[in-house]
Coordinates of C-alpha atoms and ligand atoms in Angstrom, one line a residue:
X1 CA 77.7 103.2 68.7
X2 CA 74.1 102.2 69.9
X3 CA 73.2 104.5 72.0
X4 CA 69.4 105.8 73.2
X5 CA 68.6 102.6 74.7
X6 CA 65.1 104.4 76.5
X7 CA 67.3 104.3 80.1
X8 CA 70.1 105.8 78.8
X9 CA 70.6 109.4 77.2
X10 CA 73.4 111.4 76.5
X11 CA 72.6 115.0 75.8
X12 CA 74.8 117.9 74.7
X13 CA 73.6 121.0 75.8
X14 CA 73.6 123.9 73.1
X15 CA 75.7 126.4 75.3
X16 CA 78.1 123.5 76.2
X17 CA 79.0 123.3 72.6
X18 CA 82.6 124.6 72.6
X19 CA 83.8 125.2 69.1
X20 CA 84.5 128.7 69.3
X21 CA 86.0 128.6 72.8
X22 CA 88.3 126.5 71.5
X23 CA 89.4 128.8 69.0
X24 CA 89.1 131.9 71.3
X25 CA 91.5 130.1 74.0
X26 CA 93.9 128.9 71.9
X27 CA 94.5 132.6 70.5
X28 CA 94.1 134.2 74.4
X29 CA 96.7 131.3 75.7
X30 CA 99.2 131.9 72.5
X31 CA 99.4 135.6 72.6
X32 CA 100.5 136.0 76.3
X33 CA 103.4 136.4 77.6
X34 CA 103.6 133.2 78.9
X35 CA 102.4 130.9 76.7
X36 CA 99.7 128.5 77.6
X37 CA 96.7 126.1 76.0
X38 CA 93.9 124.9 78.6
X39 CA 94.5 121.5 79.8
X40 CA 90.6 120.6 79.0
X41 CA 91.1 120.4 75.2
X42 CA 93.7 117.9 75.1
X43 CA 90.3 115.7 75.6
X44 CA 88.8 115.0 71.9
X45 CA 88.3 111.9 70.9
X46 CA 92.1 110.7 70.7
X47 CA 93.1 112.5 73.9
X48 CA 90.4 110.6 75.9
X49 CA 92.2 107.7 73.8
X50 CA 95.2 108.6 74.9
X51 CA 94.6 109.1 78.7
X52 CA 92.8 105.6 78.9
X53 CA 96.2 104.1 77.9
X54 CA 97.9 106.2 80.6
X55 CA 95.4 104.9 83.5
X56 CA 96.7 101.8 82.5
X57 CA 100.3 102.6 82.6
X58 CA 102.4 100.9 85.2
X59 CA 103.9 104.2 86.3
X60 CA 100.7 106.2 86.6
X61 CA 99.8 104.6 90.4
X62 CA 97.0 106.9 90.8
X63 CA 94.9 104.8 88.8
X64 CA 95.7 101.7 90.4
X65 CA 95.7 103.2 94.4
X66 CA 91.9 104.7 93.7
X67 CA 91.2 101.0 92.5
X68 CA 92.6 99.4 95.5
X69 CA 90.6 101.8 97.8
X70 CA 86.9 101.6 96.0
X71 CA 87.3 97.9 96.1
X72 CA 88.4 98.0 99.6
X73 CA 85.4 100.9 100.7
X74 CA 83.0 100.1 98.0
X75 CA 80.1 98.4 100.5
X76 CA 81.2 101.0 103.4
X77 CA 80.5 103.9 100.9
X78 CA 77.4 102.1 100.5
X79 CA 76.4 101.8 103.9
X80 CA 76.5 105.7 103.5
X81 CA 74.0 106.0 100.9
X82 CA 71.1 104.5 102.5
X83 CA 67.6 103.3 101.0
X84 CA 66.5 106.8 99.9
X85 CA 66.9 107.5 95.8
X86 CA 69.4 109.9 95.3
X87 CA 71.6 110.9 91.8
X88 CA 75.1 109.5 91.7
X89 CA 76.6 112.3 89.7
X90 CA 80.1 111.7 88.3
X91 CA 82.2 114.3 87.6
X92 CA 84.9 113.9 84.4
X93 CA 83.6 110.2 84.8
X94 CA 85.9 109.6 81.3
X95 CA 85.7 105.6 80.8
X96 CA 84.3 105.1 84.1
X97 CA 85.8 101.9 84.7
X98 CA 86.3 103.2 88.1
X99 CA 82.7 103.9 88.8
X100 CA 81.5 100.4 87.4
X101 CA 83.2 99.2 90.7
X102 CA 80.6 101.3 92.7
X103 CA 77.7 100.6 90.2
X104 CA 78.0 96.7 90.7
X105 CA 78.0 97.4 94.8
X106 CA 75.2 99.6 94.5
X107 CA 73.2 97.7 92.5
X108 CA 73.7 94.5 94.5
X109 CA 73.0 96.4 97.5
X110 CA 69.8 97.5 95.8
X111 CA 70.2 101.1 96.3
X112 CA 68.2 103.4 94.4
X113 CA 70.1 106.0 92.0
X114 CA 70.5 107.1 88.5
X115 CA 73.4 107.2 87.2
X116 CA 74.8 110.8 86.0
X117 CA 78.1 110.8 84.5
X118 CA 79.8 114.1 83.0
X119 CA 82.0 114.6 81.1
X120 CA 83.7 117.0 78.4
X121 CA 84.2 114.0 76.7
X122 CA 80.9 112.6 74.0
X123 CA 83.1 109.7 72.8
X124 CA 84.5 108.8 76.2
X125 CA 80.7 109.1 77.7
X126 CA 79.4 106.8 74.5
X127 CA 81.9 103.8 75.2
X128 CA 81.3 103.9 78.9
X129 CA 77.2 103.9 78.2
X130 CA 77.7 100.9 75.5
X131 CA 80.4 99.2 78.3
X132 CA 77.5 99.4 81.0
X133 CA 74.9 98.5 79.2
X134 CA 74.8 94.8 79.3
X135 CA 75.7 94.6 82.7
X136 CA 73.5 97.2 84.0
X137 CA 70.6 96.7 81.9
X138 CA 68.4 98.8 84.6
X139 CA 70.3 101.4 85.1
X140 CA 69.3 104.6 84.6
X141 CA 71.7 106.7 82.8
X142 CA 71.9 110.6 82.0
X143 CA 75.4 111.6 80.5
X144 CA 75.6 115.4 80.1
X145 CA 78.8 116.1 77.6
X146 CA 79.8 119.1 79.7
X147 CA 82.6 120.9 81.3
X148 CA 83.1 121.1 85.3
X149 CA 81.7 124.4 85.4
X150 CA 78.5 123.3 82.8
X151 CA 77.7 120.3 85.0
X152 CA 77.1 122.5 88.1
X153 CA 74.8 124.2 86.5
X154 CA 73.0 121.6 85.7
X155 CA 73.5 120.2 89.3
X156 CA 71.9 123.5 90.8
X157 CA 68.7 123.4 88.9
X158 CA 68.4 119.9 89.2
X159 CA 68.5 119.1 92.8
X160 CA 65.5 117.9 94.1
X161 CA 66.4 114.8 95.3
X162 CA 69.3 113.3 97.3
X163 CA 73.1 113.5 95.4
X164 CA 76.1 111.6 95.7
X165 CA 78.8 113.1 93.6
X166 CA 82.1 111.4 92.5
X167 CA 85.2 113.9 92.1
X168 CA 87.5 111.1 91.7
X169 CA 91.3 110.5 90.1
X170 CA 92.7 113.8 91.7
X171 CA 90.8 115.8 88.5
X172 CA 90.9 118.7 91.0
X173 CA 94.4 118.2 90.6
X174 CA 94.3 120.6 87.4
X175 CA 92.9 123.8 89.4
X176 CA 95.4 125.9 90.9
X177 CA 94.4 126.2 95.0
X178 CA 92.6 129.5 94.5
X179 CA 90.5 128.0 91.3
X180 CA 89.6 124.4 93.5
X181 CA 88.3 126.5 96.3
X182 CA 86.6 128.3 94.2
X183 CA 85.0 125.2 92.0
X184 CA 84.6 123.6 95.9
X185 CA 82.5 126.3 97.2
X186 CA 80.6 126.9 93.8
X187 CA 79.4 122.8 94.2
X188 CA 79.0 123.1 97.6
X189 CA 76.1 125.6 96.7
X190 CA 74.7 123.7 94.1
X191 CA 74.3 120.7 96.3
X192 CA 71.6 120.4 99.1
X193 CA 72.7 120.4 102.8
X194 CA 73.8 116.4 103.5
X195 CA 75.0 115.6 100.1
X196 CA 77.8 113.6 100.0
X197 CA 80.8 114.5 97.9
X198 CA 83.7 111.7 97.0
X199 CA 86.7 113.2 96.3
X200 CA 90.5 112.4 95.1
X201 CA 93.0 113.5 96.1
X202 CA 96.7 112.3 95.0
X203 CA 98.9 112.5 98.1
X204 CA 102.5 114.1 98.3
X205 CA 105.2 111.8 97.8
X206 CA 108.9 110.9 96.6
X207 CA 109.5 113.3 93.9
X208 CA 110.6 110.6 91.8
X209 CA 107.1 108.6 92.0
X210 CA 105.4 111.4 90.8
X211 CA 107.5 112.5 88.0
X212 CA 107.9 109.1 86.4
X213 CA 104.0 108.6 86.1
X214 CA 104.1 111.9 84.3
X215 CA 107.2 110.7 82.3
X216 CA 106.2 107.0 80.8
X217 CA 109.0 105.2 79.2
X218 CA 106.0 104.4 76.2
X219 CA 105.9 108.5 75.9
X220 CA 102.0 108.3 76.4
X221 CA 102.2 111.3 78.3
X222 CA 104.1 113.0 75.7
X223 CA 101.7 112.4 73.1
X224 CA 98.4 113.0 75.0
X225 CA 100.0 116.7 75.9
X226 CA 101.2 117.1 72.1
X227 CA 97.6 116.5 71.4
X228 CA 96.3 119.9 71.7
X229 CA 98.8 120.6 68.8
X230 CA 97.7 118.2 66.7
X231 CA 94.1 119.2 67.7
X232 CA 94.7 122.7 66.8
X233 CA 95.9 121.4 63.0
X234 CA 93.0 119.5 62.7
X235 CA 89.9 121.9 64.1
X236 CA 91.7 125.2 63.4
X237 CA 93.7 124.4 60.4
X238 CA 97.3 124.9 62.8
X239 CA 100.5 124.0 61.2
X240 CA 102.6 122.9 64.1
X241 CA 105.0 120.2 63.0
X242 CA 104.4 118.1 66.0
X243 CA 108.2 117.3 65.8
X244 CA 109.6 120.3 67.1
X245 CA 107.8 120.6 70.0
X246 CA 109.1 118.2 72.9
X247 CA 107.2 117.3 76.2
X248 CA 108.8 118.6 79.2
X249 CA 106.9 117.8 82.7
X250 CA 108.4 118.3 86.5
X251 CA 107.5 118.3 89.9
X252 CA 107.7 122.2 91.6
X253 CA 108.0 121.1 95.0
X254 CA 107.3 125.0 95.7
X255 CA 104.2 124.8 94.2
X256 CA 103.3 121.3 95.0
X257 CA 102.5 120.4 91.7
X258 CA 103.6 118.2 88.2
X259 CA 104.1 121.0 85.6
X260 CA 103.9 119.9 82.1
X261 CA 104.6 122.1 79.3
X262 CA 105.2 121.6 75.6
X263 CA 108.7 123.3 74.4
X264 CA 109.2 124.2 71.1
X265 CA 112.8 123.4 70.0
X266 CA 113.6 125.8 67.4
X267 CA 112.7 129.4 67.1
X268 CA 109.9 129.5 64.3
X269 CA 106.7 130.6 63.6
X270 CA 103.2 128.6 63.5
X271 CA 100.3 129.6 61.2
X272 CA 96.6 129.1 62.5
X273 CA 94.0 129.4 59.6
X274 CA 91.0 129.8 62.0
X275 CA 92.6 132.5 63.6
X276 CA 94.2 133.8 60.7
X277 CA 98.0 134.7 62.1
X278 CA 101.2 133.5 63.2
X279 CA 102.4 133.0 66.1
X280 CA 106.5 133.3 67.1
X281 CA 108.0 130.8 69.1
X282 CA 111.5 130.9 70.5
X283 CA 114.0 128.8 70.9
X284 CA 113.1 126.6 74.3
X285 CA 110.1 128.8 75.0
X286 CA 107.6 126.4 76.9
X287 CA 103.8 126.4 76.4
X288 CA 102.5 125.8 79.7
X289 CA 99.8 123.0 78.8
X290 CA 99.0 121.4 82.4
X291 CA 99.4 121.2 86.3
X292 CA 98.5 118.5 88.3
X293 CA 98.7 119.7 92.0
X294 CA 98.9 117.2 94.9
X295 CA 98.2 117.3 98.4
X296 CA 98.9 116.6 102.0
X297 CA 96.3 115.6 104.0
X298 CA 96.2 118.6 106.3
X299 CA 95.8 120.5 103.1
X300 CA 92.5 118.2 101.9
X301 CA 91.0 119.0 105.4
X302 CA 91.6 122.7 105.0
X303 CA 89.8 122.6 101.8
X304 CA 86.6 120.7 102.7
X305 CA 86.0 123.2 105.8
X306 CA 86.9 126.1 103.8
X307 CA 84.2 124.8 101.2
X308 CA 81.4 124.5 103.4
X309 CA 82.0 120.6 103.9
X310 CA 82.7 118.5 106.8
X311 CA 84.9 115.4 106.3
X312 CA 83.2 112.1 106.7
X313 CA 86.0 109.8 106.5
X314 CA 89.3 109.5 104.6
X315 CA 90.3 106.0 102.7
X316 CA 93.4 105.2 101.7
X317 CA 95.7 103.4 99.6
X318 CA 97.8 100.5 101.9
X319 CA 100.8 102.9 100.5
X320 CA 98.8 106.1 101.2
X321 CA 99.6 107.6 97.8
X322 CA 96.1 108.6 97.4
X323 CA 92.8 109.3 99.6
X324 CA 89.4 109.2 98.4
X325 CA 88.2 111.7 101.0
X326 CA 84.3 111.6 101.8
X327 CA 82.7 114.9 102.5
X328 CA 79.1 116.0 103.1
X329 CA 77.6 119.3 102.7
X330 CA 77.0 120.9 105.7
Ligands
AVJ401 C1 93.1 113.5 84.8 C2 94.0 115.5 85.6 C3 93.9 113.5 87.0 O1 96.8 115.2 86.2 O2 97.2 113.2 86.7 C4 97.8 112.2 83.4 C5 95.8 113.9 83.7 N1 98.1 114.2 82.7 N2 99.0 112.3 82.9 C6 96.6 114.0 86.1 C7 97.2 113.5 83.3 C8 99.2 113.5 82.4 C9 95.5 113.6 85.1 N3 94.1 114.0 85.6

């Protein structure tokens, strides 16, 4: 990778650096009750592999609706932005092909930003820097490899000048309703009154829809949730035979949400080196690995008033699967 190019920069921060978290979360999620791993570490290098493929999976539509509507909304959303500088922070910008739609309208337009992209991801943030670069050859670029949580932080003490911050491919999808209100209102405060938030949201739907894009006939999904097994082999020295563990993922209409978990198909038990136990397993017991919580529209509104935000406009999909919904800080 060539990276360091003088305009663009990716920096780790040293309390970012998540080795022992990892470690720590894995033996918090494994000793409950309910067994669970955090959905945020299934994104190493091969799981941001991994969930590349699945945006281009023909049954994961979310992809393919949030195209459709920044290609569609691109030069309205910059009529929005105006001649003032401003940051164009992106938030889990992962590849970024998305974004590169807004980057070439913004650019054309001659609007002046820098580009902020973070993610948890250093590889993911690496190819998309090397994939702009000779198309954006004066862009300015800052990637911060960073966790939501991290990259507000940063956000707060760096906001002297105008932002414009991209939430997009329904990533608040993975909070629970109490934890996105919660992430809302903590980025509302570390935004300045009249930023402007983009954020996605995927829509309510046939159950069927939703399940099938969580439930690829190529078993992408499978493998990019089995990934936080093989990632505990590799970084903790785990010994989870991958095989017994078999990707289970449904929609709870009572919860509004895809639920994935891994389930293990025998009763055994797993040594961790790093940890230096075992851990018991019974037969069909599920390790809750991820939720992906979607949304009416009523619900989307709720959430940007409750958040301290007031809802610009909504843009849809022509099959309104999805909205990009664009809020500003009030
Ligand atoms: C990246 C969180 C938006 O929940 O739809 C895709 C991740 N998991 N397939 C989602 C995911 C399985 C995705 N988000």
């Amino acid at each position: 990778v060539r990276l360091a190019e003088s305009k663009i920069e990716i920096i780790e921060p040293k309390q970012c650096r998540d080795g022992d978290n990892f470690a720590r979360a894995v033996e918090r999620g494994l000793s409950a009750e309910n067994k669970s791993l955090p959905c945020k570490y299934i994104y190493d290098e091969r799981g941001s592999c991994l969930f590349s493929e699945i945006m281009n999976l023909p049954e994961y539509y979310p992809t393919r609706c949030e195209k459709e509507i920044l290609t569609r909304y691109r030069s309205c959303l910059s009529d929005y932005l105006g001649d003032e500088p401003f940051h164009l922070v992106d938030l889990g910008a992962g590849d970024g092909r998305k974004t590169k739609l807004l980057l070439r309208q913004f650019t054309n337009d001659g609007r002046k930003f820098s580009f902020v992209p973070i993610d948890i991801s250093q590889s993911s943030l690496e190819c998309m820097a090397n994939d702009l670069e000779p198309e954006f050859c004066d862009l300015k670029l800052k990637g911060l490899v960073a966790d939501y949580f991290k990259g507000l932080e940063y956000l707060s003490h760096n906001n002297r000048e105008r932002n414009f911050v991209l939430f997009l491919g329904s990533n608040i999808g993975n909070f629970n309703r109490e934890e996105s209100r919660e992430f809302l209102t903590g980025l509302r405060n570390s935004l300045n009154d009249g930023d402007l938030l983009l954020i996605g949201f995927d829509l309510k739907k046939k159950t069927s829809v939703m399940v099938e894009a969580y439930n690829d006939s190529a078993g992408i999904s499978a493998q990019f949730n089995l990934n936080l097994l093989n990632r505990i082999n590799g970084e903790l020295g785990g010994e989870f035979d991958l095989d017994t563990f078999k990707y289970y993922s449904n929609y709870e209409a009572r919860q509004g949400a895809i639920v994935s978990c891994l389930l293990s198909t025998r009763k055994q038990t797993v040594f961790i080196d790093a940890l230096d136990r075992e851990f018991d397993f019974g037969k069909w017991e599920p390790i809750h690995t991820e939720s992906s919580y979607k949304f009416g529209i009523e619900q989307v509104h709720r959430l940007a008033r409750d958040c301290g935000f007031e809802i610009e406009d909504d843009f849809f999909d022509s099959r309104r699967w999805f909205v990009d919904s664009l809020w500003r800080a009030r």
